[in-house]
Amino acid sequence: LPVIRAQSSPDYTPDSKFYKVEAIIRPWRIQQVSSALLKMGIRGVTVSDVRGFGAQGGSTERHGGSEFSEDKFVSKVKMEIVVSKDQVEAVIDKIIEEARTGEIGDGKIFLVPVSDVIRVRTGERGEKAERMTGGRADMSATALS
Ligand code: ATP
Ligand code: GLN
């Protein structure tokens, strides 16, 4: 497969210190994606099993107007990753690299500004709460020193 990168970021993205990268991908790619993210220092990830429809399913048949029968929904996995702004593009490109097959149904990524991060254990907020020991910021600090 050719390497695909996300196109350059648009000017409509609201400016924020933190963003949530929300990726809906194929369930059988989740291990590949999460281990690649771990290797690049991403340690905080939330995953849920979801069902949905896009171009891959759901649109071919309609019964009684807008009612979709349950079996039209395709199983997917939703990954949610909150990172600082400077880490967003690398995370998006890594997800594309690891999740892409080139076939319909590879999924979609939503980028959501996040106004704050609060660590329950310590009450820390903002950068202190978003940073994780051994995380991407630690890794790049080590690489520079
Ligand atoms: P602590 O240092 O107190 O352990 P932590 O920042 O490592 O705090 P956890 O308490 O381990 O966070 O996180 C609980 C859950 O929150 C994780 O299992 C994960 O689902 C989610 N989570 C944590 N950080 C992130 C993040 N940056 N992005 C997405 N989900 C996260
Ligand atoms: N940005 C954090 C760090 O550099 C990592 C965030 C995450 O793992 N989701 O430590």
GROMACS .gro file of C-alpha atoms and ligand atoms in nm:
model
  186
    1LEU     CA    1   0.000   0.000   0.000
    2PRO     CA    2   0.126   0.352  -0.076
    3VAL     CA    3   0.191   0.574   0.226
    4ILE     CA    4  -0.098   0.814   0.280
    5ARG     CA    5  -0.069   1.114   0.509
    6ALA     CA    6  -0.337   1.345   0.632
    7GLN     CA    7  -0.349   1.657   0.415
    8SER     CA    8  -0.219   1.980   0.570
    9SER     CA    9  -0.431   2.103   0.857
   10PRO     CA   10  -0.714   2.341   0.769
   11ASP     CA   11  -0.763   2.688   0.915
   12TYR     CA   12  -1.110   2.609   1.054
   13THR     CA   13  -0.975   2.397   1.341
   14PRO     CA   14  -1.044   2.589   1.665
   15ASP     CA   15  -0.721   2.662   1.849
   16SER     CA   16  -0.678   2.455   2.161
   17LYS     CA   17  -0.391   2.328   2.377
   18PHE     CA   18  -0.534   1.975   2.369
   19TYR     CA   19  -0.730   1.775   2.118
   20LYS     CA   20  -0.912   1.447   2.121
   21VAL     CA   21  -0.836   1.229   1.821
   22GLU     CA   22  -1.141   1.009   1.781
   23ALA     CA   23  -1.087   0.731   1.532
   24ILE     CA   24  -1.348   0.480   1.417
   25ILE     CA   25  -1.159   0.187   1.269
   26ARG     CA   26  -1.185  -0.181   1.182
   27PRO     CA   27  -1.186  -0.399   1.498
   28TRP     CA   28  -0.921  -0.634   1.363
   29ARG     CA   29  -0.674  -0.345   1.321
   30ILE     CA   30  -0.694  -0.227   1.682
   31GLN     CA   31  -0.392  -0.423   1.811
   32GLN     CA   32  -0.174  -0.301   1.526
   33VAL     CA   33  -0.280   0.059   1.578
   34SER     CA   34  -0.247   0.059   1.956
   35SER     CA   35   0.096  -0.103   1.961
   36ALA     CA   36   0.224   0.148   1.704
   37LEU     CA   37   0.085   0.432   1.918
   38LEU     CA   38   0.247   0.286   2.229
   39LYS     CA   39   0.582   0.273   2.046
   40MET     CA   40   0.557   0.645   1.972
   41GLY     CA   41   0.489   0.728   2.338
   42ILE     CA   42   0.111   0.740   2.338
   43ARG     CA   43   0.006   0.578   2.663
   44GLY     CA   44  -0.341   0.709   2.728
   45VAL     CA   45  -0.599   0.554   2.498
   46THR     CA   46  -0.967   0.472   2.546
   47VAL     CA   47  -1.130   0.211   2.327
   48SER     CA   48  -1.495   0.117   2.285
   49ASP     CA   49  -1.680  -0.132   2.071
   50VAL     CA   50  -1.930   0.055   1.857
   51ARG     CA   51  -2.160  -0.012   1.564
   52GLY     CA   52  -2.239   0.222   1.285
   53PHE     CA   53  -2.288   0.275   0.919
   54GLY     CA   54  -2.111   0.481   0.658
   55ALA     CA   55  -2.047   0.413   0.292
   56GLN     CA   56  -1.976   0.051   0.378
   57GLY     CA   57  -2.317  -0.041   0.508
   58GLY     CA   58  -2.664   0.072   0.592
   59SER     CA   59  -2.736   0.276   0.283
   60THR     CA   60  -2.821   0.001   0.040
   61GLU     CA   61  -3.168  -0.084   0.165
   62ARG     CA   62  -3.431   0.112   0.345
   63HIS     CA   63  -3.732  -0.046   0.510
   64GLY     CA   64  -4.036   0.171   0.579
   65GLY     CA   65  -3.873   0.507   0.525
   66SER     CA   66  -3.582   0.586   0.751
   67GLU     CA   67  -3.590   0.279   0.975
   68PHE     CA   68  -3.279   0.068   0.958
   69SER     CA   69  -3.287  -0.288   1.077
   70GLU     CA   70  -3.015  -0.373   1.329
   71ASP     CA   71  -2.811  -0.589   1.097
   72LYS     CA   72  -2.728  -0.288   0.881
   73PHE     CA   73  -2.479  -0.169   1.142
   74VAL     CA   74  -2.119  -0.270   1.103
   75SER     CA   75  -1.904  -0.341   1.411
   76LYS     CA   76  -1.621  -0.093   1.457
   77VAL     CA   77  -1.385   0.015   1.730
   78LYS     CA   78  -1.369   0.373   1.854
   79MET     CA   79  -1.032   0.491   1.984
   80GLU     CA   80  -1.013   0.815   2.177
   81ILE     CA   81  -0.673   0.971   2.234
   82VAL     CA   82  -0.625   1.307   2.402
   83VAL     CA   83  -0.292   1.469   2.316
   84SER     CA   84  -0.130   1.810   2.315
   85LYS     CA   85  -0.163   2.011   1.994
   86ASP     CA   86   0.190   1.940   1.868
   87GLN     CA   87   0.126   1.564   1.882
   88VAL     CA   88  -0.199   1.559   1.686
   89GLU     CA   89  -0.067   1.522   1.331
   90ALA     CA   90   0.173   1.240   1.419
   91VAL     CA   91  -0.108   1.047   1.589
   92ILE     CA   92  -0.341   1.095   1.291
   93ASP     CA   93  -0.074   0.983   1.043
   94LYS     CA   94   0.009   0.678   1.254
   95ILE     CA   95  -0.356   0.575   1.271
   96ILE     CA   96  -0.388   0.610   0.893
   97GLU     CA   97  -0.069   0.411   0.840
   98GLU     CA   98  -0.177   0.124   1.063
   99ALA     CA   99  -0.553   0.113   1.003
  100ARG     CA  100  -0.569   0.164   0.628
  101THR     CA  101  -0.649  -0.116   0.385
  102GLY     CA  102  -0.763   0.110   0.100
  103GLU     CA  103  -1.104  -0.056   0.092
  104ILE     CA  104  -1.436   0.104   0.183
  105GLY     CA  105  -1.490   0.076   0.558
  106ASP     CA  106  -1.141   0.179   0.678
  107GLY     CA  107  -1.307   0.435   0.900
  108LYS     CA  108  -1.288   0.802   0.987
  109ILE     CA  109  -1.107   1.032   1.228
  110PHE     CA  110  -1.268   1.321   1.413
  111LEU     CA  111  -1.059   1.593   1.575
  112VAL     CA  112  -1.216   1.757   1.879
  113PRO     CA  113  -1.071   2.049   2.079
  114VAL     CA  114  -1.048   1.967   2.449
  115SER     CA  115  -1.064   2.253   2.696
  116ASP     CA  116  -0.898   2.082   2.991
  117VAL     CA  117  -0.759   1.758   3.130
  118ILE     CA  118  -0.791   1.678   3.501
  119ARG     CA  119  -0.611   1.388   3.669
  120VAL     CA  120  -0.843   1.242   3.932
  121ARG     CA  121  -0.561   1.104   4.149
  122THR     CA  122  -0.383   1.436   4.196
  123GLY     CA  123  -0.624   1.707   4.090
  124GLU     CA  124  -0.366   1.829   3.837
  125ARG     CA  125  -0.498   2.015   3.535
  126GLY     CA  126  -0.383   2.109   3.187
  127GLU     CA  127  -0.036   2.010   3.069
  128LYS     CA  128   0.050   1.844   3.401
  129ALA     CA  129  -0.252   1.618   3.374
  130GLU     CA  130  -0.207   1.544   3.003
  131ARG     CA  131   0.161   1.448   3.032
  132MET     CA  132   0.225   1.085   3.113
  133THR     CA  133   0.545   0.939   3.256
  134GLY     CA  134   0.740   0.786   2.968
  135GLY     CA  135   0.498   0.946   2.725
  136ARG     CA  136   0.570   1.121   2.398
  137ALA     CA  137   0.692   1.443   2.560
  138ASP     CA  138   0.935   1.246   2.779
  139MET     CA  139   1.053   1.047   2.477
  140SER     CA  140   1.129   1.354   2.266
  141ALA     CA  141   1.301   1.526   2.561
  142THR     CA  142   1.528   1.222   2.593
  143ALA     CA  143   1.594   1.218   2.219
  144LEU     CA  144   1.700   1.585   2.227
  145SER     CA  145   1.932   1.555   2.528
  146ATP     P1  146  -0.258   0.816   3.706
  146ATP     O1  147  -0.123   0.876   3.692
  146ATP     O2  148  -0.333   0.861   3.823
  146ATP     O3  149  -0.260   0.668   3.687
  146ATP     P2  150  -0.328   0.850   3.429
  146ATP     O4  151  -0.318   0.983   3.363
  146ATP     O5  152  -0.224   0.749   3.399
  146ATP     O6  153  -0.344   0.874   3.586
  146ATP     P3  154  -0.539   0.663   3.431
  146ATP     O7  155  -0.604   0.682   3.562
  146ATP     O8  156  -0.446   0.547   3.414
  146ATP     O9  157  -0.465   0.797   3.389
  146ATP    O10  158  -0.647   0.663   3.316
  146ATP     C1  159  -0.772   0.603   3.328
  146ATP     C2  160  -0.831   0.582   3.192
  146ATP    O11  161  -0.844   0.706   3.126
  146ATP     C3  162  -0.747   0.500   3.099
  146ATP    O12  163  -0.772   0.364   3.115
  146ATP     C4  164  -0.790   0.549   2.964
  146ATP    O13  165  -0.910   0.484   2.926
  146ATP     C5  166  -0.824   0.693   2.990
  146ATP     N1  167  -0.720   0.785   2.949
  146ATP     C6  168  -0.619   0.832   3.023
  146ATP     N2  169  -0.546   0.921   2.955
  146ATP     C7  170  -0.602   0.931   2.833
  146ATP     C8  171  -0.576   1.007   2.717
  146ATP     N3  172  -0.475   1.093   2.712
  146ATP     N4  173  -0.655   0.991   2.610
  146ATP     C9  174  -0.758   0.904   2.614
  146ATP     N5  175  -0.788   0.831   2.718
  146ATP    C10  176  -0.713   0.843   2.828
  147GLN     N1  177   0.095   1.386   2.532
  147GLN     C1  178   0.121   1.296   2.642
  147GLN     C2  179   0.268   1.293   2.675
  147GLN     O1  180   0.345   1.347   2.602
  147GLN     C3  181   0.071   1.158   2.607
  147GLN     C4  182  -0.076   1.161   2.584
  147GLN     C5  183  -0.129   1.026   2.557
  147GLN     O2  184  -0.062   0.926   2.582
  147GLN     N2  185  -0.250   1.021   2.510
  147GLN     O3  186   0.307   1.239   2.775
   0.00000   0.00000   0.00000
